[in-house]
Each structure stands twice: as structure tokens, then as C-alpha cells.
């Protein structure tokens, strides 16, 4: 239900030209005062997709949850992690990082193991969001899990846009990991090629800034 309201807000904001207060205040009131408390009361019956939808919708709407709410939601997500789709896990950790929240390292690592167990089903966007979230929270990804994720990422590189590749490289560097030289060269080569294609198709104005200067410096290091 919260996810559906979030989708309604996105559609309404687009139609209203994102007018401040057009639907945001209504969404805040409906979700925070009515729907979220009701969901939290029934949390024990929620599956991983329910939890992920709530977290993603609230973060995507620019709202925040308390640390207590976050921890309860992630505790329930972890209980359902074995049956969770990779996207449910990636959306959930992305939401926590977007809201400026932390997930305890032990709990986060358990979720990363669950994600990696099904990483073959993940899209490059999901792998990117997962790595970005871990790096943004200032936490570490076990090297073995990172290697498994990056192997799948490279195998699905054709599905990744320049921003997805660039942010993935930034996240790896931000966590202090080093990729094998051939893998790094392959990723950088693909990034350059895709950026050149964007330039040829859209001209200079069609290019997106995919990394900040600080992120670029971390990748160089």
C-alpha cells in the first residue's frame, strides 16, 4: 500500500511539474501518520518484497525513518532473506543509505551473502546500488563477495549505462578494494566506449556527469 501511494505521488508530482506541496505533504501525512504505523504493527507477517517496497518508497519520496524503524524493518528483511530476490535486497540497502541510516555490519554482511547467493539474477543496476549503499554507509564488503558480484557485473556489462559503471568503480575504490588489472581495464574501456557513444548520439549536451571530481580522484588512487 505504501509503495502504491509512493507511485501515485511520483505520477502526481510529474503531472504537477513537481510543485512544492502539491502532493508531498499529503503523502507525508498519509504514510507517516497512518500507513506506516499500521504496517509496522503487522511487520512480522511481511515478506521481503513488502519490506523493500516500504523502504524504497519512503526513501524515493525524500522522507526519513527513525533508526528504530530502520532496524526493525531490516531485522524482518533478514528473516526473509533466503527467499528474497536480489532487487529487494539492493533496493532496501539503497534506501537505508539514501536516508543517511546505518545497518549494523553483521546484519549488512548477512544481507550481502543472501544477495550474492542469487547475484546471477541481479541486474547491473542492482549490483551498483548495493555497492554504492555499502560504500556510502562507510562500511566494507567482504572481498570474496565483491569478486562474485563483479564477475556477474562484467558478464552483464552490455546492460549497464555509463553512470552505472562509473558509480560501481567509485564504490569499489571508496571501500578500498582493488580490482584485478584486466577486469579494471575492461570496465574502464567499456565506460569510455559508452561515453563516446553517448557523445556521438547526443553531442556534448547529451553527456551526463557520472562522477564527481572527488570520486574520480578515489578511482585514480
Coordinates of N, CA and C in Angstrom, one line a residue:
X1 N 0.8 -1.2 0.0 CA 0.0 0.0 0.0 C 0.9 1.3 0.0
X2 N 1.9 1.3 0.8 CA 2.8 2.4 0.9 C 3.5 2.6 -0.5
X3 N 3.9 1.5 -1.1 CA 4.5 1.5 -2.4 C 3.6 2.1 -3.4
X4 N 2.3 1.7 -3.4 CA 1.3 2.2 -4.3 C 1.1 3.7 -4.2
X5 N 1.1 4.1 -2.9 CA 0.9 5.6 -2.7 C 2.2 6.3 -3.2
X6 N 3.3 5.7 -3.0 CA 4.6 6.4 -3.5 C 4.6 6.5 -5.0
X7 N 4.1 5.5 -5.7 CA 4.0 5.5 -7.1 C 3.0 6.6 -7.5
X8 N 1.9 6.7 -6.8 CA 0.9 7.7 -7.1 C 1.5 9.1 -6.9
X9 N 2.3 9.3 -5.9 CA 2.9 10.6 -5.6 C 3.9 10.9 -6.8
X10 N 4.7 9.9 -7.2 CA 5.6 10.2 -8.4 C 4.8 10.7 -9.6
X11 N 3.7 10.0 -9.9 CA 2.9 10.3 -11.1 C 2.2 11.7 -10.9
X12 N 1.8 12.0 -9.7 CA 1.1 13.3 -9.4 C 2.1 14.4 -9.5
X13 N 3.3 14.2 -8.9 CA 4.3 15.2 -9.0 C 4.8 15.5 -10.4
X14 N 4.8 14.5 -11.3 CA 5.2 14.7 -12.7 C 4.2 15.5 -13.4
X15 N 2.9 15.2 -13.1 CA 1.8 15.9 -13.8 C 1.7 17.3 -13.3
X16 N 2.1 17.5 -12.0 CA 2.0 18.9 -11.4 C 3.3 19.7 -11.6
X17 N 4.3 19.1 -12.3 CA 5.6 19.8 -12.5 C 6.3 19.9 -11.2
X18 N 6.2 18.9 -10.3 CA 6.9 18.9 -9.0 C 6.6 20.2 -8.2
X19 N 5.4 20.6 -8.2 CA 5.1 21.8 -7.5 C 5.3 21.5 -6.0
X20 N 6.1 22.3 -5.2 CA 6.2 22.1 -3.8 C 4.9 22.1 -3.1
X21 N 4.7 21.0 -2.3 CA 3.5 20.9 -1.5 C 2.3 20.4 -2.3
X22 N 2.4 20.1 -3.6 CA 1.3 19.7 -4.4 C 0.7 18.3 -3.9
X23 N 1.6 17.4 -3.7 CA 1.2 16.1 -3.1 C 2.1 15.6 -2.0
X24 N 3.3 16.2 -1.9 CA 4.3 15.8 -0.9 C 3.7 15.8 0.5
X25 N 3.0 16.9 0.9 CA 2.5 17.0 2.3 C 1.4 16.0 2.5
X26 N 0.6 15.7 1.5 CA -0.4 14.7 1.6 C 0.2 13.3 1.8
X27 N 1.3 13.1 1.0 CA 2.0 11.8 1.1 C 2.6 11.6 2.5
X28 N 3.2 12.7 3.0 CA 3.8 12.6 4.3 C 2.8 12.3 5.4
X29 N 1.7 12.9 5.3 CA 0.6 12.7 6.3 C 0.1 11.3 6.2
X30 N -0.2 10.8 5.0 CA -0.9 9.5 4.8 C 0.1 8.4 5.2
X31 N 1.3 8.5 4.8 CA 2.3 7.4 5.1 C 2.8 7.4 6.5
X32 N 3.3 8.6 7.0 CA 3.9 8.6 8.3 C 2.9 8.5 9.4
X33 N 1.7 9.1 9.3 CA 0.8 9.1 10.4 C -0.2 7.9 10.4
X34 N -0.4 7.3 9.2 CA -1.4 6.3 9.1 C -0.9 4.9 8.6
X35 N -0.4 5.0 7.4 CA 0.0 3.7 6.7 C 1.2 3.0 7.4
X36 N 2.3 3.8 7.7 CA 3.5 3.2 8.2 C 3.3 2.6 9.6
X37 N 2.6 3.3 10.5 CA 2.4 2.6 11.8 C 1.6 1.3 11.7
X38 N 0.6 1.3 10.8 CA -0.2 0.1 10.6 C 0.7 -1.0 10.0
X39 N 1.6 -0.7 9.1 CA 2.5 -1.7 8.5 C 3.4 -2.2 9.6
X40 N 4.0 -1.3 10.4 CA 4.9 -1.7 11.5 C 4.2 -2.7 12.5
X41 N 2.9 -2.5 12.7 CA 2.2 -3.4 13.6 C 2.1 -4.8 13.1
X42 N 2.0 -4.9 11.8 CA 1.9 -6.2 11.1 C 3.2 -6.7 10.5
X43 N 4.3 -6.1 10.9 CA 5.6 -6.3 10.3 C 6.0 -7.8 10.3
X44 N 5.6 -8.5 11.4 CA 6.0 -9.9 11.4 C 5.4 -10.8 10.3
X45 N 4.4 -10.3 9.7 CA 3.8 -11.0 8.6 C 4.3 -10.6 7.2
X46 N 5.1 -9.6 7.2 CA 5.6 -9.0 5.9 C 6.7 -9.9 5.3
X47 N 6.7 -10.0 4.0 CA 7.8 -10.7 3.3 C 8.8 -9.7 2.8
X48 N 9.9 -10.2 2.2 CA 11.0 -9.4 1.8 C 10.6 -8.3 0.8
X49 N 9.7 -8.6 -0.1 CA 9.2 -7.6 -1.1 C 8.4 -6.5 -0.4
X50 N 7.6 -6.9 0.6 CA 6.8 -5.9 1.3 C 7.8 -4.9 2.0
X51 N 8.8 -5.4 2.7 CA 9.7 -4.5 3.4 C 10.5 -3.7 2.4
X52 N 11.0 -4.3 1.3 CA 11.7 -3.5 0.3 C 10.9 -2.4 -0.3
X53 N 9.6 -2.7 -0.6 CA 8.7 -1.7 -1.2 C 8.6 -0.5 -0.2
X54 N 8.4 -0.7 1.1 CA 8.2 0.3 2.0 C 9.5 1.2 2.1
X55 N 10.6 0.5 2.3 CA 11.9 1.3 2.4 C 12.1 2.1 1.2
X56 N 12.0 1.5 0.0 CA 12.3 2.2 -1.3 C 11.4 3.4 -1.5
X57 N 10.1 3.2 -1.2 CA 9.1 4.2 -1.5 C 9.3 5.4 -0.6
X58 N 9.6 5.2 0.7 CA 9.8 6.3 1.6 C 11.1 7.0 1.2
X59 N 12.2 6.3 0.9 CA 13.4 7.0 0.6 C 13.3 7.7 -0.7
X60 N 12.6 7.1 -1.7 CA 12.4 7.7 -3.0 C 11.6 9.0 -2.9
X61 N 10.8 9.1 -1.9 CA 9.9 10.3 -1.7 C 10.7 11.4 -0.9
X62 N 11.9 11.1 -0.5 CA 12.7 12.1 0.2 C 12.4 12.1 1.7
X63 N 11.7 11.1 2.2 CA 11.3 11.0 3.6 C 12.4 10.2 4.4
X64 N 12.2 10.2 5.7 CA 13.2 9.5 6.6 C 12.4 8.7 7.6
X65 N 13.1 7.6 8.0 CA 12.6 6.8 9.1 C 13.5 7.0 10.3
X66 N 13.0 6.6 11.5 CA 13.9 6.7 12.7 C 14.8 5.5 12.6
X67 N 15.9 5.5 13.4 CA 16.8 4.4 13.5 C 16.1 3.2 14.0
X68 N 15.2 3.3 14.9 CA 14.5 2.2 15.5 C 13.6 1.5 14.4
X69 N 12.9 2.3 13.6 CA 12.1 1.8 12.5 C 13.0 1.0 11.5
X70 N 14.1 1.7 11.1 CA 15.0 1.0 10.2 C 15.5 -0.3 10.7
X71 N 15.9 -0.4 11.9 CA 16.4 -1.6 12.5 C 15.4 -2.7 12.5
X72 N 14.1 -2.4 12.8 CA 13.0 -3.3 12.9 C 12.8 -3.8 11.4
X73 N 12.7 -2.9 10.5 CA 12.5 -3.3 9.1 C 13.6 -4.3 8.6
X74 N 14.8 -3.9 8.9 CA 15.9 -4.8 8.4 C 16.0 -6.1 9.1
X75 N 15.6 -6.1 10.4 CA 15.5 -7.4 11.1 C 14.5 -8.3 10.4
X76 N 13.4 -7.8 10.0 CA 12.4 -8.6 9.3 C 12.9 -9.0 7.9
X77 N 13.6 -8.1 7.2 CA 14.1 -8.4 5.9 C 15.1 -9.6 6.0
X78 N 15.9 -9.5 7.1 CA 16.9 -10.6 7.3 C 16.2 -11.9 7.5
X79 N 15.1 -11.9 8.2 CA 14.4 -13.2 8.5 C 13.9 -13.8 7.2
X80 N 13.6 -12.9 6.2 CA 13.1 -13.4 4.9 C 14.2 -13.5 3.8
X81 N 15.4 -13.2 4.2 CA 16.5 -13.0 3.2 C 16.7 -14.2 2.3
X82 N 16.5 -15.4 2.8 CA 16.7 -16.6 2.0 C 15.8 -16.7 0.8
X83 N 14.6 -16.1 0.9 CA 13.6 -16.1 -0.2 C 13.6 -14.8 -0.9
X84 N 14.4 -13.9 -0.5 CA 14.4 -12.5 -1.1 C 15.0 -12.5 -2.5
X85 N 14.4 -11.7 -3.4 CA 15.0 -11.5 -4.7 C 16.2 -10.5 -4.5
X86 N 17.2 -10.6 -5.4 CA 18.3 -9.6 -5.3 C 17.8 -8.2 -5.3
X87 N 16.8 -7.9 -6.1 CA 16.4 -6.5 -6.2 C 15.8 -6.0 -4.9
X88 N 15.1 -6.9 -4.1 CA 14.6 -6.5 -2.9 C 15.7 -6.1 -1.9
X89 N 16.8 -6.8 -1.9 CA 17.9 -6.5 -1.0 C 18.6 -5.2 -1.5
X90 N 18.8 -5.1 -2.8 CA 19.5 -3.9 -3.3 C 18.7 -2.7 -3.1
X91 N 17.4 -2.7 -3.3 CA 16.5 -1.6 -3.1 C 16.5 -1.2 -1.6
X92 N 16.5 -2.2 -0.7 CA 16.5 -1.9 0.7 C 17.7 -1.2 1.2
X93 N 18.9 -1.8 0.8 CA 20.1 -1.1 1.3 C 20.3 0.2 0.7
X94 N 19.9 0.4 -0.6 CA 20.0 1.7 -1.2 C 19.1 2.7 -0.5
X95 N 17.9 2.3 0.0 CA 17.0 3.1 0.7 C 17.6 3.6 2.0
X96 N 18.2 2.6 2.7 CA 18.8 3.0 4.0 C 20.0 4.0 3.8
X97 N 20.8 3.8 2.8 CA 21.9 4.7 2.6 C 21.4 6.1 2.1
X98 N 20.4 6.1 1.3 CA 19.8 7.3 0.8 C 19.2 8.1 2.0
X99 N 18.7 7.5 3.0 CA 18.1 8.1 4.1 C 19.2 8.5 5.2
X100 N 20.4 8.2 4.9 CA 21.5 8.5 5.8 C 21.6 7.6 7.0
X101 N 21.0 6.4 6.9 CA 20.9 5.5 8.0 C 22.1 4.4 7.9
X102 N 22.3 3.8 9.0 CA 23.3 2.7 9.1 C 22.6 1.4 9.3
X103 N 23.2 0.3 8.8 CA 22.8 -1.1 9.1 C 24.0 -1.7 9.8
X104 N 23.8 -2.3 11.0 CA 24.9 -2.9 11.7 C 25.7 -3.8 10.8
X105 N 27.0 -3.8 10.9 CA 27.9 -4.6 10.0 C 27.5 -6.0 9.9
X106 N 27.3 -6.7 11.0 CA 26.9 -8.1 11.0 C 25.7 -8.4 10.2
X107 N 24.6 -7.5 10.4 CA 23.4 -7.7 9.6 C 23.6 -7.4 8.2
X108 N 24.4 -6.3 7.9 CA 24.6 -6.0 6.5 C 25.3 -7.1 5.7
X109 N 26.3 -7.7 6.4 CA 27.1 -8.8 5.8 C 26.2 -10.0 5.5
X110 N 25.3 -10.3 6.4 CA 24.3 -11.4 6.1 C 23.5 -11.1 4.9
X111 N 23.0 -9.9 4.8 CA 22.3 -9.5 3.6 C 23.1 -9.6 2.3
X112 N 24.4 -9.2 2.4 CA 25.3 -9.3 1.3 C 25.5 -10.8 0.8
X113 N 25.6 -11.7 1.8 CA 25.7 -13.1 1.5 C 24.4 -13.6 0.8
X114 N 23.2 -13.1 1.3 CA 22.0 -13.5 0.6 C 21.9 -13.0 -0.8
X115 N 22.3 -11.7 -1.0 CA 22.3 -11.1 -2.3 C 23.3 -11.9 -3.2
X116 N 24.5 -12.2 -2.8 CA 25.4 -12.9 -3.6 C 25.0 -14.3 -4.0
X117 N 24.3 -14.9 -3.1 CA 23.8 -16.3 -3.4 C 22.9 -16.3 -4.6
X118 N 22.3 -15.1 -5.0 CA 21.4 -15.0 -6.1 C 21.8 -14.0 -7.1
X119 N 23.1 -13.6 -7.0 CA 23.6 -12.5 -7.8 C 23.5 -12.7 -9.3
X120 N 23.4 -14.0 -9.7 CA 23.2 -14.3 -11.2 C 21.9 -13.7 -11.7
X121 N 20.9 -13.5 -10.7 CA 19.6 -13.0 -11.1 C 19.6 -11.5 -11.1
X122 N 20.7 -10.9 -10.6 CA 20.7 -9.4 -10.4 C 21.0 -8.7 -11.7
X123 N 20.5 -7.5 -11.9 CA 20.9 -6.6 -13.0 C 22.1 -5.8 -12.6
X124 N 22.8 -5.2 -13.5 CA 23.9 -4.3 -13.2 C 23.5 -3.2 -12.3
X125 N 22.3 -2.6 -12.5 CA 21.8 -1.6 -11.6 C 21.7 -2.0 -10.2
X126 N 21.2 -3.2 -10.0 CA 21.1 -3.7 -8.6 C 22.4 -3.9 -7.9
X127 N 23.4 -4.4 -8.7 CA 24.8 -4.6 -8.1 C 25.4 -3.2 -7.8
X128 N 25.2 -2.3 -8.7 CA 25.7 -0.9 -8.5 C 25.0 -0.3 -7.2
X129 N 23.7 -0.4 -7.1 CA 23.0 0.2 -6.0 C 23.5 -0.5 -4.7
X130 N 23.7 -1.8 -4.7 CA 24.2 -2.5 -3.5 C 25.6 -2.0 -3.1
X131 N 26.5 -1.9 -4.0 CA 27.9 -1.5 -3.7 C 27.9 0.0 -3.3
X132 N 27.1 0.8 -4.0 CA 27.0 2.2 -3.6 C 26.5 2.4 -2.2
X133 N 25.5 1.6 -1.8 CA 25.0 1.7 -0.5 C 26.0 1.4 0.6
X134 N 26.7 0.3 0.4 CA 27.7 -0.2 1.3 C 28.8 0.9 1.5
X135 N 29.3 1.4 0.3 CA 30.3 2.4 0.3 C 29.8 3.7 1.0
X136 N 28.6 4.1 0.7 CA 28.0 5.4 1.2 C 27.9 5.3 2.7
X137 N 27.6 4.1 3.2 CA 27.5 3.9 4.7 C 28.8 3.8 5.4
X138 N 29.9 3.9 4.5 CA 31.2 3.8 5.1 C 31.6 2.4 5.6
X139 N 30.9 1.4 5.1 CA 31.2 0.0 5.5 C 31.9 -0.7 4.5
X140 N 32.3 -2.0 4.8 CA 33.1 -2.8 3.9 C 32.4 -4.0 3.3
X141 N 32.8 -4.3 2.1 CA 32.2 -5.5 1.5 C 33.3 -6.6 1.6
X142 N 33.0 -7.8 2.1 CA 34.0 -8.9 2.1 C 34.5 -9.1 0.7
X143 N 35.8 -9.3 0.6 CA 36.5 -9.3 -0.7 C 35.9 -10.4 -1.6
X144 N 35.6 -11.6 -1.0 CA 35.1 -12.7 -1.8 C 33.7 -12.4 -2.4
X145 N 32.9 -11.7 -1.6 CA 31.6 -11.3 -2.1 C 31.7 -10.3 -3.2
X146 N 32.6 -9.4 -3.1 CA 32.8 -8.3 -4.1 C 33.2 -9.0 -5.4
X147 N 34.2 -9.9 -5.3 CA 34.6 -10.6 -6.5 C 33.5 -11.3 -7.3
X148 N 32.6 -12.0 -6.5 CA 31.5 -12.6 -7.1 C 30.5 -11.6 -7.8
X149 N 30.3 -10.5 -7.1 CA 29.4 -9.5 -7.7 C 30.0 -8.9 -9.0
X150 N 31.3 -8.7 -8.9 CA 32.0 -8.0 -10.1 C 32.1 -8.9 -11.3
X151 N 32.2 -10.2 -11.0 CA 32.2 -11.2 -12.2 C 30.9 -11.1 -12.9
X152 N 29.8 -11.1 -12.1 CA 28.4 -11.0 -12.8 C 28.3 -9.7 -13.4
X153 N 28.7 -8.6 -12.8 CA 28.6 -7.3 -13.3 C 29.3 -7.2 -14.7
X154 N 30.5 -7.7 -14.8 CA 31.3 -7.7 -16.0 C 30.6 -8.5 -17.1
X155 N 30.0 -9.7 -16.7 CA 29.4 -10.5 -17.7 C 28.1 -9.9 -18.3
X156 N 27.5 -8.9 -17.5 CA 26.3 -8.3 -17.9 C 26.6 -6.8 -18.3
X157 N 27.8 -6.5 -18.7 CA 28.2 -5.1 -18.9 C 27.4 -4.5 -20.0
X158 N 27.0 -5.2 -21.0 CA 26.2 -4.6 -22.1 C 24.9 -4.0 -21.6
X159 N 24.4 -4.4 -20.5 CA 23.2 -3.9 -19.9 C 23.4 -2.6 -19.1
X160 N 24.7 -2.3 -18.8 CA 25.0 -1.2 -17.9 C 25.2 0.1 -18.7
X161 N 24.6 1.2 -18.2 CA 24.9 2.5 -18.8 C 26.2 3.1 -18.2
X162 N 26.7 4.2 -18.7 CA 28.0 4.8 -18.2 C 27.9 5.1 -16.7
X163 N 26.8 5.7 -16.3 CA 26.7 6.1 -14.9 C 26.7 4.8 -14.0
X164 N 26.1 3.8 -14.4 CA 26.1 2.5 -13.6 C 27.6 2.0 -13.4
X165 N 28.3 2.0 -14.5 CA 29.7 1.6 -14.5 C 30.6 2.5 -13.6
X166 N 30.4 3.8 -13.8 CA 31.2 4.8 -13.1 C 31.0 4.7 -11.6
X167 N 29.7 4.6 -11.2 CA 29.4 4.6 -9.8 C 29.9 3.3 -9.1
X168 N 29.8 2.2 -9.9 CA 30.3 0.9 -9.4 C 31.8 1.0 -9.2
X169 N 32.6 1.6 -10.1 CA 34.0 1.8 -9.9 C 34.3 2.7 -8.7
X170 N 33.5 3.7 -8.6 CA 33.7 4.6 -7.4 C 33.5 3.9 -6.1
X171 N 32.4 3.0 -6.0 CA 32.1 2.3 -4.8 C 33.2 1.4 -4.4
X172 N 33.7 0.6 -5.4 CA 34.8 -0.3 -5.2 C 36.0 0.5 -4.6
X173 N 36.4 1.6 -5.2 CA 37.5 2.4 -4.8 C 37.3 3.0 -3.4
X174 N 36.0 3.4 -3.1 CA 35.7 4.1 -1.9 C 35.8 3.1 -0.7
X175 N 35.6 1.8 -1.0 CA 35.7 0.8 0.0 C 37.1 0.3 0.2
X176 N 38.0 0.8 -0.6 CA 39.5 0.5 -0.5 C 39.8 -0.8 -1.2
X177 N 39.0 -1.3 -2.1 CA 39.3 -2.6 -2.8 C 40.0 -2.2 -4.1
X178 N 40.7 -3.2 -4.6 CA 41.4 -3.1 -5.9 C 40.9 -4.2 -6.8
X179 N 40.5 -3.9 -8.0 CA 40.1 -5.0 -8.9 C 41.3 -5.5 -9.6
X180 N 41.2 -6.7 -10.1 CA 42.3 -7.3 -10.9 C 42.5 -6.4 -12.1
X181 N 43.7 -6.1 -12.5 CA 44.1 -5.2 -13.6 C 43.3 -5.5 -14.9
X182 N 43.2 -6.7 -15.3 CA 42.4 -7.0 -16.6 C 41.0 -6.6 -16.5
X183 N 40.4 -6.9 -15.3 CA 39.0 -6.6 -15.1 C 38.8 -5.0 -15.0
X184 N 39.7 -4.3 -14.3 CA 39.6 -2.9 -14.2 C 39.7 -2.3 -15.6
X185 N 40.7 -2.7 -16.4 CA 40.9 -2.2 -17.8 C 39.6 -2.4 -18.6
X186 N 39.0 -3.6 -18.5 CA 37.8 -3.9 -19.2 C 36.7 -3.0 -18.9
X187 N 36.5 -2.7 -17.6 CA 35.4 -1.8 -17.2 C 35.7 -0.4 -17.6
X188 N 36.9 0.1 -17.5 CA 37.2 1.4 -17.9 C 37.1 1.6 -19.4
X189 N 37.5 0.6 -20.1 CA 37.3 0.6 -21.6 C 35.9 0.6 -22.0
X190 N 35.1 -0.1 -21.3 CA 33.6 -0.1 -21.6 C 33.0 1.2 -21.2
X191 N 33.4 1.8 -20.1 CA 32.9 3.1 -19.7 C 33.3 4.2 -20.8
X192 N 34.5 4.2 -21.2 CA 35.0 5.2 -22.2 C 34.2 5.0 -23.5
X193 N 34.0 3.7 -23.9 CA 33.3 3.4 -25.2 C 31.8 3.9 -25.1
X194 N 31.2 3.6 -24.0 CA 29.8 4.0 -23.8 C 29.6 5.5 -23.8
X195 N 30.6 6.2 -23.1 CA 30.5 7.7 -23.1 C 30.7 8.3 -24.5
X196 N 31.6 7.7 -25.2 CA 31.8 8.1 -26.6 C 30.6 7.9 -27.4
X197 N 29.9 6.8 -27.2 CA 28.7 6.6 -28.0 C 27.6 7.6 -27.6
X198 N 27.5 7.9 -26.3 CA 26.6 8.9 -25.9 C 26.9 10.3 -26.6
X199 N 28.2 10.6 -26.6 CA 28.6 11.9 -27.2 C 28.2 11.9 -28.7
X200 N 28.5 10.8 -29.4 CA 28.2 10.8 -30.8 C 26.7 10.9 -31.1
X201 N 25.9 10.3 -30.2 CA 24.4 10.3 -30.3 C 23.8 11.6 -29.9
X202 N 24.3 12.2 -28.8 CA 23.6 13.4 -28.3 C 24.5 14.6 -28.2
X203 N 25.7 14.5 -28.7 CA 26.6 15.7 -28.6 C 27.0 16.0 -27.2
X204 N 27.7 17.1 -27.0 CA 28.2 17.4 -25.7 C 27.1 17.5 -24.6
X205 N 26.0 18.0 -25.0 CA 24.9 18.3 -24.1 C 24.2 16.9 -23.7
X206 N 24.5 15.9 -24.5 CA 23.9 14.6 -24.2 C 24.7 13.8 -23.1
X207 N 25.9 14.3 -22.8 CA 26.7 13.6 -21.8 C 26.3 13.9 -20.4
X208 N 26.3 12.9 -19.5 CA 26.0 13.1 -18.1 C 27.3 13.1 -17.3
X209 N 27.3 13.9 -16.3 CA 28.5 13.8 -15.4 C 28.3 12.6 -14.5
X210 N 29.1 11.6 -14.7 CA 28.9 10.3 -14.0 C 29.6 10.2 -12.7
X211 N 30.7 11.0 -12.5 CA 31.4 11.0 -11.3 C 31.8 12.4 -10.9
X212 N 31.8 12.7 -9.6 CA 32.3 13.9 -9.1 C 33.9 13.9 -9.1
X213 N 34.5 15.1 -9.0 CA 35.9 15.1 -9.0 C 36.5 14.3 -7.9
X214 N 35.8 14.4 -6.7 CA 36.3 13.6 -5.5 C 36.3 12.1 -5.8
X215 N 35.2 11.6 -6.5 CA 35.1 10.2 -6.9 C 36.1 9.8 -7.9
X216 N 36.4 10.7 -8.8 CA 37.4 10.4 -9.8 C 38.8 10.2 -9.2
X217 N 39.0 11.1 -8.2 CA 40.3 11.0 -7.5 C 40.5 9.7 -6.8
X218 N 39.4 9.2 -6.2 CA 39.4 8.0 -5.5 C 39.7 6.8 -6.4
X219 N 39.1 6.9 -7.6 CA 39.3 5.8 -8.6 C 40.8 5.9 -9.1
X220 N 41.3 7.1 -9.2 CA 42.8 7.1 -9.7 C 43.7 6.5 -8.7
X221 N 43.3 6.7 -7.4 CA 44.2 6.2 -6.3 C 44.1 4.7 -6.2

